mmCIF file of C-alpha atoms in Angstrom:
data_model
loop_
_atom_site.group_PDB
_atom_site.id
_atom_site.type_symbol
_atom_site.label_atom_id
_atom_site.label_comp_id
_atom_site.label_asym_id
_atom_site.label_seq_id
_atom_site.Cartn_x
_atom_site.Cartn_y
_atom_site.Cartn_z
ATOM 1 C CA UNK M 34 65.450 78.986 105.189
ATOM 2 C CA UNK M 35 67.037 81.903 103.616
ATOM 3 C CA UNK M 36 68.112 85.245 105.071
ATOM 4 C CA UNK M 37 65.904 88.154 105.811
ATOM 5 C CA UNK M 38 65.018 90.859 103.271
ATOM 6 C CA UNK M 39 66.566 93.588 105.283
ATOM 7 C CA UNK M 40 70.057 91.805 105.484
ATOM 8 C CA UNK M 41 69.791 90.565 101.802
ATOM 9 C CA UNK M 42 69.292 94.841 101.094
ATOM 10 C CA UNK M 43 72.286 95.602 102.871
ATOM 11 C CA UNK M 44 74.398 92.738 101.173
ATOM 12 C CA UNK M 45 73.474 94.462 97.597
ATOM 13 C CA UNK M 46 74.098 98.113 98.827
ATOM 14 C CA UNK M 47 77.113 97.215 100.202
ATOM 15 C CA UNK M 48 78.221 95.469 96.882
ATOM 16 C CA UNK M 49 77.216 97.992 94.815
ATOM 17 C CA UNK M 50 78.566 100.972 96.824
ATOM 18 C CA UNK M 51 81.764 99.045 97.273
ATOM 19 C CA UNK M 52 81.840 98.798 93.605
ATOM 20 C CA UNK M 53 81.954 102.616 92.724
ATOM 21 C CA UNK M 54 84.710 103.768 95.443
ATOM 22 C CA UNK M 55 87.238 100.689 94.260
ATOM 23 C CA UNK M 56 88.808 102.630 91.578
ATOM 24 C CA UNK M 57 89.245 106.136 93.136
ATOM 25 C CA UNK M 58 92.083 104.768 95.464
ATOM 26 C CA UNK M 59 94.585 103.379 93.039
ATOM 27 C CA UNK M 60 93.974 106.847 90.867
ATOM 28 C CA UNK M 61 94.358 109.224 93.569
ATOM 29 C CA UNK M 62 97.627 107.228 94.786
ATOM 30 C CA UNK M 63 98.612 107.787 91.145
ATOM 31 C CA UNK M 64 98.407 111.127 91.719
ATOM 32 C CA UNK M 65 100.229 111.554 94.479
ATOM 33 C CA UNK M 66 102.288 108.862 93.738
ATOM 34 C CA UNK M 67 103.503 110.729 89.978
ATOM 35 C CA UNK M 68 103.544 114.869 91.596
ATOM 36 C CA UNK M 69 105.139 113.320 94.880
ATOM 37 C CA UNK M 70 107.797 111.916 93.062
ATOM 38 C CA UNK M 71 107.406 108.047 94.590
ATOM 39 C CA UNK M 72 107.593 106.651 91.294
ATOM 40 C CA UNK M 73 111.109 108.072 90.530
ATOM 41 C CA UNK M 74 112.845 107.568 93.987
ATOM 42 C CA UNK M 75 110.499 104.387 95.192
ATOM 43 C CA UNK M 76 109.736 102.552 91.932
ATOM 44 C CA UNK M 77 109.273 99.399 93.410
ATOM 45 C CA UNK M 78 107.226 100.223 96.109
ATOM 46 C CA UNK M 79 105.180 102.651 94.180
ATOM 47 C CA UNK M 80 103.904 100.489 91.583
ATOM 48 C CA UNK M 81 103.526 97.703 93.864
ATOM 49 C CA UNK M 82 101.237 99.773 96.511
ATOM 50 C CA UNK M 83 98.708 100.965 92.321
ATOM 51 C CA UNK M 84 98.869 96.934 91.867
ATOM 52 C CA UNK M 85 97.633 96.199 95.300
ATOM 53 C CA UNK M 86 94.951 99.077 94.990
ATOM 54 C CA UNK M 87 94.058 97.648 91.851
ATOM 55 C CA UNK M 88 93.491 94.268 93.364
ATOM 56 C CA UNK M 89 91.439 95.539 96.132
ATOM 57 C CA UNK M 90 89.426 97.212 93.521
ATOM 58 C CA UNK M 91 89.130 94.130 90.837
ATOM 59 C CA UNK M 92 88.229 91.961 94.160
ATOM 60 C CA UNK M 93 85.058 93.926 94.984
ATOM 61 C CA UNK M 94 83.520 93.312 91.936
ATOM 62 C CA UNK M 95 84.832 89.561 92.108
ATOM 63 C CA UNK M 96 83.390 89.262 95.569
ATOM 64 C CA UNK M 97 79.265 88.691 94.107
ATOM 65 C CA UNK M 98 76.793 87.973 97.100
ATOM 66 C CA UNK M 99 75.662 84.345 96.099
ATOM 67 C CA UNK M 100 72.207 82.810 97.475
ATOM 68 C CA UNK M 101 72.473 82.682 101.564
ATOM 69 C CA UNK M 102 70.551 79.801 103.127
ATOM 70 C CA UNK M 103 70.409 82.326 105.944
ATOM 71 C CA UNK M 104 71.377 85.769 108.244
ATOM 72 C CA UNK M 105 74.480 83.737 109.533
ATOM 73 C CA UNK M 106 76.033 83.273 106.235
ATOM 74 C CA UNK M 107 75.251 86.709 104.837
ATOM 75 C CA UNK M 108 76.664 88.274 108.011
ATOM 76 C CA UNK M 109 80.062 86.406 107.007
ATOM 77 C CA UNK M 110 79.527 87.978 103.413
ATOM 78 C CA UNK M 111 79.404 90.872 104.936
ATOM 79 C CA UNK M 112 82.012 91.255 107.076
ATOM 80 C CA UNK M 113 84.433 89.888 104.998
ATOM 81 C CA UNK M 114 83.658 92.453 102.423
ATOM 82 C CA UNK M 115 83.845 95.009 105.007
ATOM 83 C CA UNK M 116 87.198 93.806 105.449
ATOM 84 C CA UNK M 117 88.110 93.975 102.179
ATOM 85 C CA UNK M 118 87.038 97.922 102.308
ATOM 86 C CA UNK M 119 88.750 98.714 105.836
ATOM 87 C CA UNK M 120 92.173 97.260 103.801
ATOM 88 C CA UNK M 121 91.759 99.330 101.396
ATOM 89 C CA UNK M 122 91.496 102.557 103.837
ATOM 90 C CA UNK M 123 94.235 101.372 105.994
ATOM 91 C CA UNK M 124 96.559 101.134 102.921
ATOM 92 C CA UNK M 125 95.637 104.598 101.968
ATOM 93 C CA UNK M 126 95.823 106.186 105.643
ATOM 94 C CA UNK M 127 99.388 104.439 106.060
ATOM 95 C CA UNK M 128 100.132 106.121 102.761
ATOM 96 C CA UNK M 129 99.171 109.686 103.569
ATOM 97 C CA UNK M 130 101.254 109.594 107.045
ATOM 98 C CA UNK M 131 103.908 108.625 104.571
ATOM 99 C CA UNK M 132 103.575 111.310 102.391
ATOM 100 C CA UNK M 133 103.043 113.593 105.119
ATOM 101 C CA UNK M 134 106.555 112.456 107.340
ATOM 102 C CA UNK M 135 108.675 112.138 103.918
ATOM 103 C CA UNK M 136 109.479 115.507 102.803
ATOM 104 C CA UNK M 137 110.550 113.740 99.682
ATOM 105 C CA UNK M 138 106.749 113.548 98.710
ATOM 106 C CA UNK M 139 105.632 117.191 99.765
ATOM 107 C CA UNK M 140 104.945 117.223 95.870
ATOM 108 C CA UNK M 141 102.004 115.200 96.449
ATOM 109 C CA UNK M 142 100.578 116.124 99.530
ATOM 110 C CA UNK M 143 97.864 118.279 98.758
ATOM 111 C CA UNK M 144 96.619 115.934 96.520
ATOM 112 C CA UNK M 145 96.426 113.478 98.583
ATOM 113 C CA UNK M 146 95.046 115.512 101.536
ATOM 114 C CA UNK M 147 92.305 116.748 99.249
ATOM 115 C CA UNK M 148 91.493 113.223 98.087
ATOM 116 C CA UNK M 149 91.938 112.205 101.837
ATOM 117 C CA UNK M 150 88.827 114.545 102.205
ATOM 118 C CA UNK M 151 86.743 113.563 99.395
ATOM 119 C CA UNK M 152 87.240 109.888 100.310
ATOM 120 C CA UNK M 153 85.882 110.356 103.670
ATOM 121 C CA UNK M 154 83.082 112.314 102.986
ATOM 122 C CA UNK M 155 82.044 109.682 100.438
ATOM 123 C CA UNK M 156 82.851 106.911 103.523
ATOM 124 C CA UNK M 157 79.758 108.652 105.213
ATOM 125 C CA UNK M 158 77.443 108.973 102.559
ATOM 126 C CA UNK M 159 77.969 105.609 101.298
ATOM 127 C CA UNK M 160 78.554 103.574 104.278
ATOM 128 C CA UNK M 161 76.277 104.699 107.516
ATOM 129 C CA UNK M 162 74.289 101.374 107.202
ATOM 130 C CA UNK M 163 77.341 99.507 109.866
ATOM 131 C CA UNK M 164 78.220 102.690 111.809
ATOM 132 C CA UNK M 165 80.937 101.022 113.484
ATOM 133 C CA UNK M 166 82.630 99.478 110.609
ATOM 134 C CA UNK M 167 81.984 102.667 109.093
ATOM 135 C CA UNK M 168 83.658 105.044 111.932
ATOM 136 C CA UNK M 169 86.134 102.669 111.402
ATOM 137 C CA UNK M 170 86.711 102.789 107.813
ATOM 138 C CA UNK M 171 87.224 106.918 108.195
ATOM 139 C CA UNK M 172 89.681 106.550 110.913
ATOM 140 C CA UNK M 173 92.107 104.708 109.244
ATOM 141 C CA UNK M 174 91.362 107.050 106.429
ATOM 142 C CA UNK M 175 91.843 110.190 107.981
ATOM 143 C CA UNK M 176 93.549 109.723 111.698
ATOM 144 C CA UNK M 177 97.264 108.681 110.065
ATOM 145 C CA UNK M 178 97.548 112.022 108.239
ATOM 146 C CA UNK M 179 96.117 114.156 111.013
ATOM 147 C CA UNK M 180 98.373 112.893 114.028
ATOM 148 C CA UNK M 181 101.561 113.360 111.988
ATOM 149 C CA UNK M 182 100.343 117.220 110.885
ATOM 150 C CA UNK M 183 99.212 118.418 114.379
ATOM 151 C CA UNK M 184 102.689 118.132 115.829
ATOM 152 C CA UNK M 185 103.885 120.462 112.953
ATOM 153 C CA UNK M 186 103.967 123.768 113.038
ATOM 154 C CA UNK M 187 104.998 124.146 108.950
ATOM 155 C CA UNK M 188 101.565 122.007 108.215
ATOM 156 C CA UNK M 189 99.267 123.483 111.074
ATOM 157 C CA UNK M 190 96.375 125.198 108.651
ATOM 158 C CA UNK M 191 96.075 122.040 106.888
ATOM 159 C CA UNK M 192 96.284 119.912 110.684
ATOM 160 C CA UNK M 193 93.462 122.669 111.135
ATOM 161 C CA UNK M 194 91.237 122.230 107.663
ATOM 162 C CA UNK M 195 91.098 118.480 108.549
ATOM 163 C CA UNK M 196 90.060 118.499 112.349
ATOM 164 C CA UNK M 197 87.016 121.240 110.413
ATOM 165 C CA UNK M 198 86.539 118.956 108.018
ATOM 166 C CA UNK M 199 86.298 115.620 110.303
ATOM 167 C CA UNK M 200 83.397 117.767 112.388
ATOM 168 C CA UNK M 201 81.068 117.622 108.481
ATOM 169 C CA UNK M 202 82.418 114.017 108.004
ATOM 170 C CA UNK M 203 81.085 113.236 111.045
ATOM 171 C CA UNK M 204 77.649 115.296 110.957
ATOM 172 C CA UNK M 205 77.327 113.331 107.391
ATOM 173 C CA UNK M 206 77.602 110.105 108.606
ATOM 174 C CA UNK M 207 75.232 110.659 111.501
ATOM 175 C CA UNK M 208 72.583 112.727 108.777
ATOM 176 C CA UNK M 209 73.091 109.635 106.749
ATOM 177 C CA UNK M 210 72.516 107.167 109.414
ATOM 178 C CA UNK M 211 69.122 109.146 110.765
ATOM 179 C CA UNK M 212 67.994 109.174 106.870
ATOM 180 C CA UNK M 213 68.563 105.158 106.272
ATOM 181 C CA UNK M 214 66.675 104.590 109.650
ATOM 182 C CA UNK M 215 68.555 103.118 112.976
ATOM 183 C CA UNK M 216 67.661 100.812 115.737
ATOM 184 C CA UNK M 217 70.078 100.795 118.307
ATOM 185 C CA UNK M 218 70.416 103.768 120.634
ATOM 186 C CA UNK M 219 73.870 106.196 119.184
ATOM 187 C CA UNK M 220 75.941 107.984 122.014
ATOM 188 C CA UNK M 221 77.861 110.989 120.227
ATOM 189 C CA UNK M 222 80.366 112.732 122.681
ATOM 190 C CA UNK M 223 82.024 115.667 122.004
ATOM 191 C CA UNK M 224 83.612 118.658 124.398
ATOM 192 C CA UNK M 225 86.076 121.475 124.259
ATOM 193 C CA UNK M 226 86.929 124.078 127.186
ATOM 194 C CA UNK M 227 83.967 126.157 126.700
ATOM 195 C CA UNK M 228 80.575 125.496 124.683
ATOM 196 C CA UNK M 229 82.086 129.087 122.804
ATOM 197 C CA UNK M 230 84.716 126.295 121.526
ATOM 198 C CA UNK M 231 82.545 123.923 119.612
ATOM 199 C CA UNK M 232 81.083 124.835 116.682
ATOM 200 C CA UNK M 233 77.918 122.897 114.708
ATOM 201 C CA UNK M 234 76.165 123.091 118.301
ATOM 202 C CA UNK M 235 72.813 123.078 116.857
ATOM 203 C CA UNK M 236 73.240 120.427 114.026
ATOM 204 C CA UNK M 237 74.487 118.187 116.777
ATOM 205 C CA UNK M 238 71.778 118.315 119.437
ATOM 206 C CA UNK M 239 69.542 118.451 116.298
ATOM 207 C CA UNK M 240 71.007 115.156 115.565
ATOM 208 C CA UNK M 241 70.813 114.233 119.181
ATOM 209 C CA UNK M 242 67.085 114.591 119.410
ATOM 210 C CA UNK M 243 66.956 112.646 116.096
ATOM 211 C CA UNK M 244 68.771 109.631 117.457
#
C-alpha cells in the first residue's frame, strides 16, 4: 500500500517550497544583526542565532521525502517538516520583539520589519496548502513584533503599516488557498466599531462566497 497521490503532491511542494525560503532567514538576521549592531555588543549570541538559521536551512534540504508505505507515514513527514518551518519563524519572531524592545538594535529595525513583511507575504503564497500550520507559521512571524510596537507611541506608524499589511497577508493566504482548491468549510471573522472601520470589505465577502 502506498500513500495517495494527493498527499505524495503535498509532501514534494512542501519540500521544495521549504527549500527556497531556508536561506532568506539567516541573511536577513545578518542584516539586522550587522546595521543593529548585535554582532559588536552580542557576539556570541549573534553568531550563534546565523548558525542555528543556517542549520534550519541546511536541514530542509537534508530532510528528502523517502518512499511512504502509506498516508500515515507521510502525514509524520509532514508534520515534522512543518515543524522544522514553524522553528524557524518562531526564532525569527522572538528576534524581531528583540530588536524592537532593545533600543540597542534600533539600527536594524527597519530591516528587519521590512523583511518581517516580505517573509510573511511569501508564508501565504507558499504555504496555504495546511492553513492552520500556515496561520500559524505567520503568527509567530509577525505577532512578536506587532504587540511590542502597539504599546509605543515612538513606533506607532510602523505598529500601523503592519496591522495594514497583516489585512493583504491575510487576503493572500485565503486567495491562495481558494486557487489550490479546499475541502473543509473556512470561518474568517473579522469586526471593528463600524463597517466604515474595516477596509478590503469587498475582497473579503468576495472571498467569503468563494469559500
Amino acid at each position: 500500500m502506498e500513500a495517495s497521490r494527493r498527499l505524495l503532491q503535498e509532501v514534494d511542494d512542501t519540500y521544495r517550497r521549504a527549500l527556497v525560503g531556508g536561506p532568506f532567514y539567516p541573511i536577513a538576521w545578518a542584516v539586522l544583526a550587522a546595521y543593529g549592531g548585535a554582532f559588536a555588543h552580542h557576539p556570541a549570541l549573534s553568531w550563534g542565532v546565523l548558525a542555528v538559521f543556517i542549520g534550519f536551512s541546511v536541514q530542509r534540504w537534508l530532510r528528502r521525502p523517502p518512499p511512504f508505505r502509506d498516508d500515515a507515514q507521510a502525514l509524520r513527514w509532514l508534520r515534522g517538516h512543518w515543524i522544522l518551518v514553524v522553528a524557524t519563524t518562531t526564532l525569527w519572531g522572538a528576534l524581531m520583539g528583540w530588536a524592537v524592545a532593545d533600543p540597542g538594535l534600533a539600527g536594524g529595525r527597519n530591516a528587519g520589519l521590512l523583511a518581517t513583511l516580505g517573509l510573511a507575504t511569501a508564508f501565504a503564497h507558499t504555504f496555504s496548502m495546511r492553513l492552520g500550520f500556515s496561520a500559524l507559521g505567520i503568527a509567530t512571524l509577525y505577532l512578536p513584533a506587532l504587540a511590542l510596537l502597539l504599546p509605543r507611541q515612538d513606533l506607532r506608524p510602523d505598529a500601523l503599516v503592519m496591522l495594514v499589511y497583516l489585512a493583504y497577508v491575510i487576503l493572500s493566504l485565503l486567495r491562495s488557498l481558494c486557487a489550490g482548491g479546499c475541502e473543509r468549510p473556512v470561518r474568517f471573522f473579522y469586526g471593528a466599531r463600524t463597517e466604515d472601520d474595516l477596509f478590503y470589505v469587498d475582497e473579503i465577502r468576495g472571498l467569503g462566497a468563494r469559500l
